[in-house]
mmCIF file of C-alpha atoms in Angstrom:
data_model
loop_
_atom_site.group_PDB
_atom_site.id
_atom_site.type_symbol
_atom_site.label_atom_id
_atom_site.label_comp_id
_atom_site.label_asym_id
_atom_site.label_seq_id
_atom_site.Cartn_x
_atom_site.Cartn_y
_atom_site.Cartn_z
ATOM 1 C CA MET A 3 -52.782 35.884 -138.814
ATOM 2 C CA ASN A 4 -56.265 34.506 -138.166
ATOM 3 C CA THR A 5 -56.549 33.223 -141.729
ATOM 4 C CA MET A 6 -53.179 31.490 -141.615
ATOM 5 C CA ILE A 7 -53.934 29.615 -138.380
ATOM 6 C CA SER A 8 -57.466 28.697 -139.484
ATOM 7 C CA MET A 9 -56.068 27.193 -142.703
ATOM 8 C CA ASN A 10 -53.872 24.918 -140.593
ATOM 9 C CA THR A 11 -56.956 23.380 -139.014
ATOM 10 C CA MET A 12 -57.868 21.951 -142.450
ATOM 11 C CA THR A 13 -55.423 19.166 -141.635
ATOM 12 C CA LEU A 14 -57.756 18.015 -138.853
ATOM 13 C CA TRP A 15 -59.829 16.311 -141.556
ATOM 14 C CA HIS A 16 -56.888 14.242 -142.787
ATOM 15 C CA ILE A 17 -55.626 12.428 -139.681
ATOM 16 C CA THR A 18 -55.164 8.666 -139.987
ATOM 17 C CA GLY A 19 -56.586 5.994 -137.721
ATOM 18 C CA TRP A 20 -53.274 5.648 -135.884
ATOM 19 C CA GLU A 21 -53.064 9.408 -135.408
ATOM 20 C CA PHE A 22 -56.583 9.488 -133.982
ATOM 21 C CA ALA A 23 -55.637 6.633 -131.623
ATOM 22 C CA ALA A 24 -52.647 8.680 -130.434
ATOM 23 C CA LEU A 25 -54.895 11.705 -129.851
ATOM 24 C CA ALA A 26 -57.380 9.508 -127.964
ATOM 25 C CA LEU A 27 -54.577 8.285 -125.680
ATOM 26 C CA ALA A 28 -53.519 11.894 -125.141
ATOM 27 C CA ALA A 29 -57.113 12.824 -124.246
ATOM 28 C CA LEU A 30 -57.203 9.985 -121.706
ATOM 29 C CA LEU A 31 -53.975 11.336 -120.184
ATOM 30 C CA VAL A 32 -55.604 14.767 -119.925
ATOM 31 C CA GLY A 33 -58.320 13.321 -117.695
ATOM 32 C CA PHE A 34 -55.770 11.351 -115.664
ATOM 33 C CA SER A 35 -53.545 14.390 -115.132
ATOM 34 C CA LYS A 36 -56.441 16.496 -113.891
ATOM 35 C CA THR A 37 -57.436 14.057 -111.140
ATOM 36 C CA ALA A 38 -54.125 12.364 -110.303
ATOM 37 C CA VAL A 39 -50.712 13.556 -111.547
ATOM 38 C CA SER A 40 -50.806 17.191 -112.602
ATOM 39 C CA GLY A 41 -48.135 17.785 -115.211
ATOM 40 C CA ALA A 42 -48.725 14.470 -116.970
ATOM 41 C CA ASN A 43 -50.649 16.367 -119.632
ATOM 42 C CA THR A 44 -47.311 17.647 -120.957
ATOM 43 C CA VAL A 45 -47.173 14.236 -122.637
ATOM 44 C CA SER A 46 -50.590 14.999 -124.155
ATOM 45 C CA LEU A 47 -49.273 18.341 -125.330
ATOM 46 C CA ALA A 48 -46.329 16.647 -127.059
ATOM 47 C CA ILE A 49 -48.615 14.094 -128.762
ATOM 48 C CA PHE A 50 -51.014 16.749 -130.021
ATOM 49 C CA ALA A 51 -48.137 18.884 -131.308
ATOM 50 C CA ALA A 52 -46.646 15.853 -133.094
ATOM 51 C CA VAL A 53 -49.894 14.801 -134.812
ATOM 52 C CA LEU A 54 -51.302 18.259 -135.597
ATOM 53 C CA PRO A 55 -49.769 21.612 -136.556
ATOM 54 C CA ALA A 56 -48.314 22.980 -133.310
ATOM 55 C CA LYS A 57 -50.411 26.134 -133.075
ATOM 56 C CA ALA A 58 -53.626 24.471 -134.249
ATOM 57 C CA SER A 59 -53.075 21.689 -131.714
ATOM 58 C CA THR A 60 -53.403 24.144 -128.823
ATOM 59 C CA GLY A 61 -56.889 25.089 -130.016
ATOM 60 C CA VAL A 62 -57.981 21.452 -130.170
ATOM 61 C CA LEU A 63 -56.506 20.650 -126.770
ATOM 62 C CA LEU A 64 -58.034 23.583 -124.871
ATOM 63 C CA PRO A 65 -61.679 22.349 -124.785
ATOM 64 C CA LEU A 66 -60.458 18.903 -123.687
ATOM 65 C CA LEU A 67 -58.515 20.515 -120.851
ATOM 66 C CA ILE A 68 -61.633 22.413 -119.794
ATOM 67 C CA ALA A 69 -63.618 19.153 -119.729
ATOM 68 C CA GLY A 70 -60.926 17.652 -117.500
ATOM 69 C CA ASP A 71 -60.955 20.751 -115.294
ATOM 70 C CA VAL A 72 -64.707 20.417 -114.734
ATOM 71 C CA LEU A 73 -64.285 16.785 -113.663
ATOM 72 C CA ALA A 74 -61.396 17.729 -111.350
ATOM 73 C CA VAL A 75 -63.414 20.529 -109.717
ATOM 74 C CA LEU A 76 -66.321 18.156 -109.117
ATOM 75 C CA THR A 77 -63.893 15.682 -107.506
ATOM 76 C CA TYR A 78 -61.698 17.994 -105.370
ATOM 77 C CA ARG A 79 -63.742 21.202 -104.924
ATOM 78 C CA ARG A 80 -63.607 20.988 -101.104
ATOM 79 C CA HIS A 81 -59.810 21.093 -101.037
ATOM 80 C CA ALA A 82 -59.119 24.334 -102.918
ATOM 81 C CA HIS A 83 -57.065 27.044 -101.170
ATOM 82 C CA TRP A 84 -58.633 30.297 -102.380
ATOM 83 C CA PRO A 85 -56.139 32.782 -100.830
ATOM 84 C CA THR A 86 -53.449 31.254 -103.042
ATOM 85 C CA LEU A 87 -55.692 31.510 -106.094
ATOM 86 C CA TRP A 88 -56.494 35.181 -105.531
ATOM 87 C CA ARG A 89 -52.794 35.993 -105.202
ATOM 88 C CA LEU A 90 -52.022 34.245 -108.497
ATOM 89 C CA PHE A 91 -54.773 35.511 -110.795
ATOM 90 C CA PRO A 92 -53.542 39.101 -111.474
ATOM 91 C CA ALA A 93 -50.083 37.867 -112.478
ATOM 92 C CA VAL A 94 -51.586 35.051 -114.560
ATOM 93 C CA ALA A 95 -53.748 37.566 -116.456
ATOM 94 C CA ALA A 96 -50.619 39.521 -117.375
ATOM 95 C CA GLY A 97 -48.956 36.302 -118.526
ATOM 96 C CA VAL A 98 -51.928 35.391 -120.736
ATOM 97 C CA VAL A 99 -51.792 38.778 -122.476
ATOM 98 C CA PHE A 100 -48.033 38.427 -122.990
ATOM 99 C CA GLY A 101 -48.524 34.889 -124.318
ATOM 100 C CA THR A 102 -51.159 36.085 -126.803
ATOM 101 C CA LEU A 103 -48.747 38.701 -128.183
ATOM 102 C CA PHE A 104 -45.996 36.075 -128.339
ATOM 103 C CA LEU A 105 -48.226 33.746 -130.412
ATOM 104 C CA VAL A 106 -48.786 36.510 -132.938
ATOM 105 C CA TRP A 107 -45.020 36.861 -133.396
ATOM 106 C CA ALA A 108 -43.487 33.397 -132.857
ATOM 107 C CA ASP A 109 -43.414 30.381 -135.152
ATOM 108 C CA ASP A 110 -43.970 26.791 -134.009
ATOM 109 C CA GLY A 111 -40.278 26.052 -133.412
ATOM 110 C CA VAL A 112 -39.774 29.090 -131.202
ATOM 111 C CA VAL A 113 -42.920 28.237 -129.218
ATOM 112 C CA ARG A 114 -41.822 24.654 -128.509
ATOM 113 C CA THR A 115 -38.263 25.605 -127.563
ATOM 114 C CA SER A 116 -39.357 28.441 -125.270
ATOM 115 C CA ILE A 117 -41.880 26.355 -123.368
ATOM 116 C CA GLY A 118 -39.513 23.408 -122.973
ATOM 117 C CA ALA A 119 -36.780 25.649 -121.589
ATOM 118 C CA ILE A 120 -39.163 27.267 -119.101
ATOM 119 C CA LEU A 121 -40.419 23.909 -117.836
ATOM 120 C CA LEU A 122 -36.919 22.564 -117.217
ATOM 121 C CA LEU A 123 -35.927 25.840 -115.538
ATOM 122 C CA MET A 124 -38.908 25.521 -113.174
ATOM 123 C CA VAL A 125 -37.893 21.974 -112.249
ATOM 124 C CA GLY A 126 -34.358 23.119 -111.507
ATOM 125 C CA VAL A 127 -35.540 26.024 -109.349
ATOM 126 C CA THR A 128 -37.976 23.819 -107.423
ATOM 127 C CA LEU A 129 -35.405 21.098 -106.727
ATOM 128 C CA TRP A 130 -32.888 23.714 -105.600
ATOM 129 C CA ARG A 131 -35.416 25.332 -103.261
ATOM 130 C CA ARG A 132 -36.456 21.988 -101.787
ATOM 131 C CA ARG A 133 -32.837 20.971 -101.158
ATOM 132 C CA ALA A 134 -32.104 24.334 -99.531
ATOM 133 C CA ALA A 135 -35.179 23.970 -97.315
ATOM 134 C CA GLU A 136 -34.146 20.474 -96.221
ATOM 135 C CA ALA A 137 -30.640 21.685 -95.418
ATOM 136 C CA ALA A 138 -32.112 24.419 -93.234
ATOM 137 C CA ASP A 139 -34.444 21.924 -91.521
ATOM 138 C CA GLU A 140 -37.477 23.916 -92.605
ATOM 139 C CA PRO A 141 -40.910 22.304 -92.056
ATOM 140 C CA GLY A 142 -42.286 20.231 -94.878
ATOM 141 C CA ALA A 143 -45.643 20.378 -96.572
ATOM 142 C CA ALA A 144 -48.488 21.912 -94.636
ATOM 143 C CA ASP A 145 -52.275 21.872 -94.814
ATOM 144 C CA ASP A 146 -52.311 25.691 -95.061
ATOM 145 C CA PRO A 147 -48.998 26.537 -96.740
ATOM 146 C CA ASP A 148 -49.729 30.245 -97.070
ATOM 147 C CA ALA A 149 -50.898 31.007 -93.558
ATOM 148 C CA VAL A 150 -48.116 33.580 -93.292
ATOM 149 C CA VAL A 151 -47.624 35.564 -96.508
ATOM 150 C CA THR A 152 -44.134 37.036 -96.762
ATOM 151 C CA ARG A 153 -42.806 39.535 -99.275
ATOM 152 C CA ALA A 154 -40.710 36.752 -100.813
ATOM 153 C CA GLY A 155 -43.835 34.596 -101.061
ATOM 154 C CA ARG A 156 -45.703 37.330 -102.921
ATOM 155 C CA ILE A 157 -42.808 37.804 -105.351
ATOM 156 C CA LYS A 158 -42.677 34.058 -105.975
ATOM 157 C CA ALA A 159 -46.444 33.928 -106.599
ATOM 158 C CA ARG A 160 -46.212 36.779 -109.109
ATOM 159 C CA SER A 161 -43.243 35.236 -110.903
ATOM 160 C CA TYR A 162 -44.838 31.819 -111.226
ATOM 161 C CA GLY A 163 -48.182 33.432 -112.073
ATOM 162 C CA VAL A 164 -46.773 35.339 -115.056
ATOM 163 C CA LEU A 165 -44.903 32.260 -116.281
ATOM 164 C CA GLY A 166 -47.994 30.093 -115.763
ATOM 165 C CA GLY A 167 -50.210 32.490 -117.705
ATOM 166 C CA PHE A 168 -47.661 32.770 -120.508
ATOM 167 C CA THR A 169 -47.088 29.029 -120.875
ATOM 168 C CA THR A 170 -50.764 28.111 -120.612
ATOM 169 C CA MET A 171 -51.674 30.619 -123.337
ATOM 170 C CA VAL A 172 -48.830 29.716 -125.680
ATOM 171 C CA ALA A 173 -48.983 25.925 -125.494
ATOM 172 C CA ASN A 174 -51.474 24.830 -122.799
ATOM 173 C CA ALA A 175 -48.345 24.026 -120.773
ATOM 174 C CA GLY A 176 -49.119 25.978 -117.620
ATOM 175 C CA GLY A 177 -49.741 22.813 -115.602
ATOM 176 C CA PRO A 178 -46.087 21.996 -114.894
ATOM 177 C CA VAL A 179 -45.272 25.610 -113.999
ATOM 178 C CA MET A 180 -48.104 25.798 -111.498
ATOM 179 C CA SER A 181 -47.277 22.303 -110.246
ATOM 180 C CA MET A 182 -43.789 23.504 -109.414
ATOM 181 C CA TYR A 183 -45.244 26.532 -107.588
ATOM 182 C CA LEU A 184 -47.728 24.504 -105.547
ATOM 183 C CA LEU A 185 -45.089 21.924 -104.619
ATOM 184 C CA SER A 186 -42.635 24.647 -103.604
ATOM 185 C CA ALA A 187 -45.392 26.285 -101.520
ATOM 186 C CA GLY A 188 -45.809 23.036 -99.562
ATOM 187 C CA PHE A 189 -49.251 21.848 -100.671
ATOM 188 C CA ARG A 190 -50.329 18.369 -99.676
ATOM 189 C CA LYS A 191 -51.784 16.066 -102.322
ATOM 190 C CA LEU A 192 -55.510 16.873 -102.086
ATOM 191 C CA GLY A 193 -54.946 20.594 -101.508
ATOM 192 C CA PHE A 194 -52.661 20.579 -104.534
ATOM 193 C CA LEU A 195 -55.301 18.934 -106.732
ATOM 194 C CA GLY A 196 -58.215 21.043 -105.462
ATOM 195 C CA THR A 197 -56.378 24.344 -105.867
ATOM 196 C CA SER A 198 -55.019 23.504 -109.313
ATOM 197 C CA ALA A 199 -58.472 22.272 -110.442
ATOM 198 C CA PHE A 200 -60.168 25.613 -109.804
ATOM 199 C CA PHE A 201 -57.135 27.530 -111.053
ATOM 200 C CA PHE A 202 -57.096 25.872 -114.455
ATOM 201 C CA LEU A 203 -60.861 25.813 -114.930
ATOM 202 C CA ILE A 204 -60.987 29.590 -114.478
ATOM 203 C CA VAL A 205 -57.821 30.294 -116.503
ATOM 204 C CA ASN A 206 -58.701 27.948 -119.373
ATOM 205 C CA LEU A 207 -62.199 29.408 -119.693
ATOM 206 C CA ALA A 208 -60.661 32.890 -119.780
ATOM 207 C CA LYS A 209 -58.342 31.767 -122.603
ATOM 208 C CA VAL A 210 -61.184 30.772 -124.945
ATOM 209 C CA PRO A 211 -61.847 34.283 -126.355
ATOM 210 C CA PHE A 212 -58.113 34.824 -126.940
ATOM 211 C CA SER A 213 -57.750 31.473 -128.712
ATOM 212 C CA ALA A 214 -60.851 32.029 -130.825
ATOM 213 C CA SER A 215 -59.674 35.501 -131.862
ATOM 214 C CA LEU A 216 -56.379 33.979 -133.031
ATOM 215 C CA GLY A 217 -58.222 31.365 -135.086
ATOM 216 C CA LEU A 218 -57.038 28.499 -132.890
ATOM 217 C CA ILE A 219 -60.607 27.348 -132.162
ATOM 218 C CA ASP A 220 -63.096 26.915 -135.013
ATOM 219 C CA GLY A 221 -65.746 24.487 -136.230
ATOM 220 C CA ARG A 222 -63.226 21.881 -137.401
ATOM 221 C CA SER A 223 -61.327 21.837 -134.126
ATOM 222 C CA LEU A 224 -64.547 21.573 -132.117
ATOM 223 C CA LEU A 225 -65.714 18.595 -134.184
ATOM 224 C CA LEU A 226 -62.495 16.770 -133.361
ATOM 225 C CA ASP A 227 -62.969 17.727 -129.697
ATOM 226 C CA ALA A 228 -66.459 16.210 -129.768
ATOM 227 C CA ALA A 229 -64.922 12.896 -130.853
ATOM 228 C CA LEU A 230 -62.093 13.015 -128.295
ATOM 229 C CA VAL A 231 -63.872 14.260 -125.177
ATOM 230 C CA ALA A 232 -65.296 10.795 -124.481
ATOM 231 C CA PHE A 233 -61.742 9.637 -123.686
ATOM 232 C CA VAL A 234 -61.200 12.354 -121.060
ATOM 233 C CA VAL A 235 -63.844 10.893 -118.736
ATOM 234 C CA PRO A 236 -62.334 7.398 -118.230
ATOM 235 C CA GLY A 237 -58.939 9.042 -117.765
ATOM 236 C CA ALA A 238 -60.350 11.202 -114.973
ATOM 237 C CA LEU A 239 -61.996 8.197 -113.323
ATOM 238 C CA LEU A 240 -58.726 6.267 -113.512
ATOM 239 C CA GLY A 241 -56.930 9.200 -111.905
ATOM 240 C CA LYS A 242 -59.490 9.440 -109.094
ATOM 241 C CA TRP A 243 -58.965 5.748 -108.374
ATOM 242 C CA ALA A 244 -55.162 6.009 -108.512
ATOM 243 C CA VAL A 245 -54.636 9.178 -106.452
ATOM 244 C CA HIS A 246 -55.615 7.507 -103.163
ATOM 245 C CA ARG A 247 -53.076 4.761 -103.840
ATOM 246 C CA ILE A 248 -50.125 7.128 -104.378
ATOM 247 C CA ASN A 249 -48.270 8.417 -101.304
ATOM 248 C CA GLN A 250 -47.149 12.043 -101.017
ATOM 249 C CA ARG A 251 -43.489 11.462 -101.876
ATOM 250 C CA LEU A 252 -44.277 9.353 -104.945
ATOM 251 C CA PHE A 253 -46.900 11.914 -105.990
ATOM 252 C CA GLU A 254 -44.303 14.718 -105.947
ATOM 253 C CA GLN A 255 -41.751 12.577 -107.795
ATOM 254 C CA LEU A 256 -44.282 11.740 -110.521
ATOM 255 C CA VAL A 257 -45.218 15.415 -110.959
ATOM 256 C CA ILE A 258 -41.562 16.429 -111.313
ATOM 257 C CA ALA A 259 -40.767 13.501 -113.636
ATOM 258 C CA ALA A 260 -43.724 14.307 -115.901
ATOM 259 C CA THR A 261 -42.569 17.912 -116.079
ATOM 260 C CA VAL A 262 -39.018 16.908 -117.051
ATOM 261 C CA VAL A 263 -40.283 14.514 -119.744
ATOM 262 C CA GLY A 264 -42.585 17.151 -121.206
ATOM 263 C CA GLY A 265 -39.884 19.813 -121.194
ATOM 264 C CA LEU A 266 -37.351 17.550 -122.910
ATOM 265 C CA GLN A 267 -39.876 16.484 -125.556
ATOM 266 C CA LEU A 268 -40.583 20.094 -126.424
ATOM 267 C CA LEU A 269 -36.886 20.988 -126.601
ATOM 268 C CA LEU A 270 -35.796 17.965 -128.646
ATOM 269 C CA ASN A 271 -38.671 17.762 -131.160
#
């Protein structure tokens, strides 16, 4: 398995100028998604999977995501909600292990279809929950959404955690899943960004040994990362500038829209 995936990375030496430009745009979107609209990197995922072999593309994208995570943590570190993070991590770890086993078994087509279906399912569940909450006149977003932890809340955290770990391991697509969880939990904009920043920095760093053992990260992929990482920084700066000019309702709509677009791209391609 390792040999087969490593051979796929040979194609990284044969990308055209237009393909590199597409990857550079995707890298810029990675930075933007980390500091502004989480979930927008599903577009980056689709671009990488279109230009590169699907499995190999996840190994190239992971270090770029980590670079974006570092910039997001530096920007929003004061707004993280650690009780939520500690509740999520055990379930996410289980999802990462499951995702690793799935990668050993599944081909590229199965991976894309599975992730796309999960993303669209999460959007549907979130919209249904939000409509039900509005009908019941429940309070909206709060600064401390998990002040009271119910049994239902713990079950939801575990469910989203497993799905987030699975999707982030299989296709670096955990962002939309966790976006749907944080929105459904009632996080405001800055709390959302601060919590997701620490979450993905820790999870993506933990994924590196798994990805390397599968042959998804090697010398060729890291050389391409070295060329692309310069585009992550201006994307993050653009996101930091834009986030203060986006109101809460538009922010939530953009997150959901980006998730739908990413899910449909994965299903249809």
